[in-house]
mmCIF file of C-alpha atoms in Angstrom:
data_model
loop_
_atom_site.group_PDB
_atom_site.id
_atom_site.type_symbol
_atom_site.label_atom_id
_atom_site.label_comp_id
_atom_site.label_asym_id
_atom_site.label_seq_id
_atom_site.Cartn_x
_atom_site.Cartn_y
_atom_site.Cartn_z
ATOM 1 C CA MET L 1 108.030 121.465 134.702
ATOM 2 C CA PHE L 2 108.509 121.653 131.046
ATOM 3 C CA MET L 3 106.051 119.753 129.046
ATOM 4 C CA PRO L 4 106.852 119.178 125.151
ATOM 5 C CA HIS L 5 104.316 119.894 123.039
ATOM 6 C CA THR L 6 102.736 117.092 121.484
ATOM 7 C CA ALA L 7 101.271 117.480 117.835
ATOM 8 C CA SER L 8 97.711 116.271 117.557
ATOM 9 C CA MET L 9 96.618 114.584 114.401
ATOM 10 C CA THR L 10 92.968 113.941 113.042
ATOM 11 C CA VAL L 11 92.704 110.338 111.616
ATOM 12 C CA ILE L 12 90.084 110.451 108.833
ATOM 13 C CA ASP L 13 88.490 107.280 108.174
ATOM 14 C CA PRO L 14 88.051 106.994 104.317
ATOM 15 C CA LEU L 15 84.168 106.347 102.999
ATOM 16 C CA LYS L 16 83.038 103.149 100.848
ATOM 17 C CA PHE L 17 80.083 103.688 99.125
ATOM 18 C CA ASN L 18 78.557 100.610 96.824
ATOM 19 C CA ASP L 19 74.814 101.036 94.949
ATOM 20 C CA THR L 20 73.345 97.822 93.312
ATOM 21 C CA LEU L 21 71.347 100.170 91.902
ATOM 22 C CA ASP L 22 68.071 99.042 92.900
ATOM 23 C CA SER L 23 66.647 102.571 92.411
ATOM 24 C CA LEU L 24 68.075 106.294 91.738
ATOM 25 C CA SER L 25 66.955 107.395 95.371
ATOM 26 C CA ASN L 26 70.696 107.603 96.419
ATOM 27 C CA PHE L 27 71.584 110.085 93.420
ATOM 28 C CA THR L 28 70.428 113.245 91.852
ATOM 29 C CA ALA L 29 70.252 113.110 87.806
ATOM 30 C CA THR L 30 70.462 115.912 85.743
ATOM 31 C CA SER L 31 69.293 114.928 81.779
ATOM 32 C CA SER L 32 68.020 115.734 78.749
ATOM 33 C CA GLY L 33 65.789 113.965 76.258
ATOM 34 C CA SER L 34 64.727 110.591 77.481
ATOM 35 C CA GLY L 35 66.872 110.698 80.221
ATOM 36 C CA VAL L 36 67.700 107.851 82.371
ATOM 37 C CA ASN L 37 65.885 105.083 84.370
ATOM 38 C CA ILE L 38 66.656 101.629 86.442
ATOM 39 C CA SER L 39 64.929 98.516 85.262
ATOM 40 C CA SER L 40 66.064 94.906 86.941
ATOM 41 C CA SER L 41 69.182 96.971 88.579
ATOM 42 C CA ILE L 42 70.388 98.128 85.096
ATOM 43 C CA LEU L 43 70.952 101.944 84.807
ATOM 44 C CA GLN L 44 70.349 102.997 81.325
ATOM 45 C CA TRP L 45 69.168 105.553 78.888
ATOM 46 C CA ALA L 46 65.198 105.449 79.163
ATOM 47 C CA GLY L 47 64.038 105.854 76.078
ATOM 48 C CA THR L 48 64.481 106.807 72.166
ATOM 49 C CA THR L 49 65.027 110.696 72.660
ATOM 50 C CA ASP L 50 68.803 111.759 72.253
ATOM 51 C CA GLY L 51 69.975 113.460 74.954
ATOM 52 C CA GLN L 52 72.708 113.284 77.790
ATOM 53 C CA ALA L 53 72.924 112.935 81.531
ATOM 54 C CA ILE L 54 74.764 113.158 84.575
ATOM 55 C CA ILE L 55 73.923 111.052 87.556
ATOM 56 C CA LYS L 56 75.469 112.341 91.106
ATOM 57 C CA TYR L 57 75.947 110.455 94.280
ATOM 58 C CA ASN L 58 74.152 112.422 97.053
ATOM 59 C CA SER L 59 76.930 111.666 99.541
ATOM 60 C CA GLN L 60 80.650 112.840 99.076
ATOM 61 C CA PRO L 61 84.075 111.134 100.102
ATOM 62 C CA ARG L 62 86.254 112.731 103.081
ATOM 63 C CA THR L 63 89.192 112.896 100.743
ATOM 64 C CA THR L 64 90.545 114.562 97.497
ATOM 65 C CA ASN L 65 92.332 110.803 96.803
ATOM 66 C CA GLN L 66 88.848 109.289 95.233
ATOM 67 C CA TYR L 67 87.578 106.449 93.725
ATOM 68 C CA GLY L 68 84.338 105.385 90.976
ATOM 69 C CA ALA L 69 83.576 101.754 89.656
ATOM 70 C CA ALA L 70 81.384 100.560 87.561
ATOM 71 C CA ILE L 71 80.162 96.950 86.449
ATOM 72 C CA THR L 72 79.210 96.828 82.776
ATOM 73 C CA SER L 73 75.821 95.822 81.599
ATOM 74 C CA THR L 74 74.965 95.892 77.510
ATOM 75 C CA MET L 75 78.019 97.154 75.826
ATOM 76 C CA THR L 76 77.636 99.639 72.921
ATOM 77 C CA GLY L 77 80.020 102.118 71.062
ATOM 78 C CA ASN L 78 78.804 104.925 72.758
ATOM 79 C CA GLY L 79 80.795 105.430 75.858
ATOM 80 C CA SER L 80 79.205 105.865 79.406
ATOM 81 C CA GLY L 81 81.417 107.098 82.099
ATOM 82 C CA ILE L 82 82.609 107.034 86.121
ATOM 83 C CA ILE L 83 82.872 110.608 87.265
ATOM 84 C CA LEU L 84 85.070 111.794 90.057
ATOM 85 C CA HIS L 85 85.540 115.731 91.463
ATOM 86 C CA CYS L 86 82.652 117.464 90.146
ATOM 87 C CA ASP L 87 81.240 120.325 91.683
ATOM 88 C CA SER L 88 77.765 121.141 92.530
ATOM 89 C CA SER L 89 77.285 122.754 89.351
ATOM 90 C CA ASN L 90 78.516 120.514 87.061
ATOM 91 C CA THR L 91 81.166 123.214 85.420
ATOM 92 C CA GLY L 92 84.093 120.649 85.601
ATOM 93 C CA TYR L 93 84.822 117.161 86.272
ATOM 94 C CA TYR L 94 87.324 114.369 85.026
ATOM 95 C CA GLY L 95 85.458 110.627 83.653
ATOM 96 C CA ALA L 96 86.652 107.385 82.890
ATOM 97 C CA VAL L 97 84.680 106.095 79.528
ATOM 98 C CA PHE L 98 84.308 103.132 78.307
ATOM 99 C CA TYR L 99 82.752 101.530 75.805
ATOM 100 C CA ASN L 100 83.053 98.061 73.608
ATOM 101 C CA SER L 101 86.729 98.940 72.445
ATOM 102 C CA THR L 102 88.014 101.803 74.420
ATOM 103 C CA ILE L 103 88.921 103.426 77.888
ATOM 104 C CA LYS L 104 89.662 106.696 77.935
ATOM 105 C CA LEU L 105 90.663 109.461 80.907
ATOM 106 C CA VAL L 106 88.726 112.791 80.190
ATOM 107 C CA ARG L 107 87.764 116.301 81.613
ATOM 108 C CA THR L 108 84.432 117.843 80.681
ATOM 109 C CA SER L 109 81.714 119.741 82.276
ATOM 110 C CA GLY L 110 77.925 119.948 82.194
ATOM 111 C CA ARG L 111 75.777 116.662 81.141
ATOM 112 C CA TRP L 112 77.936 113.833 80.075
ATOM 113 C CA THR L 113 79.008 114.702 76.582
ATOM 114 C CA GLN L 114 77.061 117.867 76.549
ATOM 115 C CA ASN L 115 80.151 119.913 76.110
ATOM 116 C CA THR L 116 83.687 119.779 75.083
ATOM 117 C CA ILE L 117 85.778 116.689 75.947
ATOM 118 C CA THR L 118 89.300 117.068 76.811
ATOM 119 C CA GLN L 119 91.039 113.788 76.135
ATOM 120 C CA LEU L 120 93.937 113.439 78.644
ATOM 121 C CA ALA L 121 94.674 109.659 77.598
ATOM 122 C CA THR L 122 93.152 106.556 75.751
ATOM 123 C CA TYR L 123 93.843 102.813 75.572
ATOM 124 C CA SER L 124 92.129 100.529 73.311
ATOM 125 C CA ILE L 125 90.925 97.546 74.918
ATOM 126 C CA THR L 126 87.943 95.144 74.431
ATOM 127 C CA ILE L 127 84.986 95.766 77.237
ATOM 128 C CA ASN L 128 82.356 92.973 77.973
ATOM 129 C CA SER L 129 79.179 92.761 79.639
ATOM 130 C CA GLY L 130 80.010 92.260 83.502
ATOM 131 C CA ASP L 131 83.579 93.711 83.064
ATOM 132 C CA LEU L 132 84.818 95.878 86.340
ATOM 133 C CA ILE L 133 85.637 99.421 85.094
ATOM 134 C CA GLU L 134 87.743 101.068 87.851
ATOM 135 C CA PHE L 135 88.789 104.814 88.530
ATOM 136 C CA TRP L 136 90.635 106.672 90.957
ATOM 137 C CA ASN L 137 93.516 109.369 91.761
ATOM 138 C CA ILE L 138 96.357 109.375 94.401
ATOM 139 C CA GLY L 139 96.710 113.204 94.443
ATOM 140 C CA ASN L 140 97.543 114.041 90.662
ATOM 141 C CA VAL L 141 97.621 110.368 89.188
ATOM 142 C CA PHE L 142 94.432 109.555 87.739
ATOM 143 C CA ASN L 143 94.394 105.569 86.999
ATOM 144 C CA ILE L 144 91.872 103.701 84.914
ATOM 145 C CA ALA L 145 91.650 99.616 85.651
ATOM 146 C CA VAL L 146 89.789 96.899 83.793
ATOM 147 C CA ASN L 147 89.095 93.660 85.723
ATOM 148 C CA GLY L 148 91.984 94.484 88.438
ATOM 149 C CA THR L 149 94.475 95.484 85.740
ATOM 150 C CA THR L 150 95.696 99.099 85.190
ATOM 151 C CA TYR L 151 95.884 100.395 81.620
ATOM 152 C CA ILE L 152 95.844 104.322 82.249
ATOM 153 C CA SER L 153 98.200 105.987 85.138
ATOM 154 C CA GLN L 154 98.015 109.502 83.985
ATOM 155 C CA SER L 155 99.814 112.324 85.778
ATOM 156 C CA ILE L 156 97.727 115.662 85.810
ATOM 157 C CA SER L 157 99.229 119.024 86.280
ATOM 158 C CA SER L 158 97.526 121.140 88.704
ATOM 159 C CA PRO L 159 94.277 118.874 88.959
ATOM 160 C CA VAL L 160 91.105 120.264 90.290
ATOM 161 C CA ILE L 161 90.372 118.039 93.212
ATOM 162 C CA GLY L 162 89.545 120.522 95.852
ATOM 163 C CA PRO L 163 86.919 120.713 98.527
ATOM 164 C CA LEU L 164 84.518 122.272 96.107
ATOM 165 C CA ASN L 165 84.661 119.224 93.623
ATOM 166 C CA MET L 166 83.825 116.335 95.762
ATOM 167 C CA PHE L 167 81.137 114.808 93.900
ATOM 168 C CA GLN L 168 81.036 111.318 92.168
ATOM 169 C CA GLY L 169 78.655 109.772 89.897
ATOM 170 C CA ILE L 170 78.152 108.093 86.330
ATOM 171 C CA GLY L 171 77.829 109.753 83.086
ATOM 172 C CA LEU L 172 74.750 108.489 80.092
ATOM 173 C CA TYR L 173 73.915 109.956 77.007
ATOM 174 C CA ARG L 174 71.957 108.771 73.378
ATOM 175 C CA LEU L 175 73.146 109.909 70.170
ATOM 176 C CA SER L 176 72.111 108.729 66.753
ATOM 177 C CA PHE L 177 69.728 105.942 67.659
ATOM 178 C CA THR L 178 72.511 104.303 70.074
ATOM 179 C CA ASN L 179 72.307 104.588 73.733
ATOM 180 C CA SER L 180 75.845 104.437 76.113
ATOM 181 C CA THR L 181 76.487 101.224 77.878
ATOM 182 C CA SER L 182 74.317 100.435 80.575
ATOM 183 C CA ILE L 183 75.226 99.264 83.972
ATOM 184 C CA THR L 184 74.698 97.036 86.936
ATOM 185 C CA GLU L 185 76.557 98.254 89.742
ATOM 186 C CA TRP L 186 78.078 101.655 91.030
ATOM 187 C CA ARG L 187 81.053 101.844 93.528
ATOM 188 C CA GLY L 188 82.405 105.024 95.220
ATOM 189 C CA GLY L 189 84.286 106.678 98.223
ATOM 190 C CA ASP L 190 87.613 107.401 99.317
ATOM 191 C CA ALA L 191 90.506 105.317 96.935
ATOM 192 C CA GLY L 192 91.669 104.382 100.626
ATOM 193 C CA ALA L 193 88.738 102.503 101.470
ATOM 194 C CA TYR L 194 89.358 100.189 98.260
ATOM 195 C CA GLY L 195 93.410 99.597 99.054
ATOM 196 C CA LYS L 196 94.501 102.107 96.411
ATOM 197 C CA LEU L 197 96.837 104.509 98.846
#
């Protein structure tokens, strides 16, 4: 008796991470200068010495459609960032830069602002304390939203989003007596877990 072949399908459940920043125990920070700390559930630059930091979440999403978000605290003119698709050695990743007057889509490497930054898209908008900044990709299209409204949706040719580039996190720095924007909450995981597919 002929039995037709039935293909099996593996369903990957998306992951959702939500960190209220009570501590840095779920992250690995690489920094110079004063580095970063958490005080009263606010992730911020720790002191008065200039430097840069990349703070990567220890768990990884399951798919290459990624999502990251942050709720802003003290706004400045130095941009912090949400990081997606970083490799283990920080040799390249995509970032959503946010500061008091602008959001940007960038690609860079190393600690946040340590190396050359390639700007891929920018949008002028006032960012206030308590705003929700969202950053996600679906395939090669990268999106940045503020308080639920998408302002950047940029197609990137041949993006680096493979299985070796799955880390997510946050970038902060201090330069010329000014800290970058601090944040009160970080979210990450798969875009599908946040209804972005």
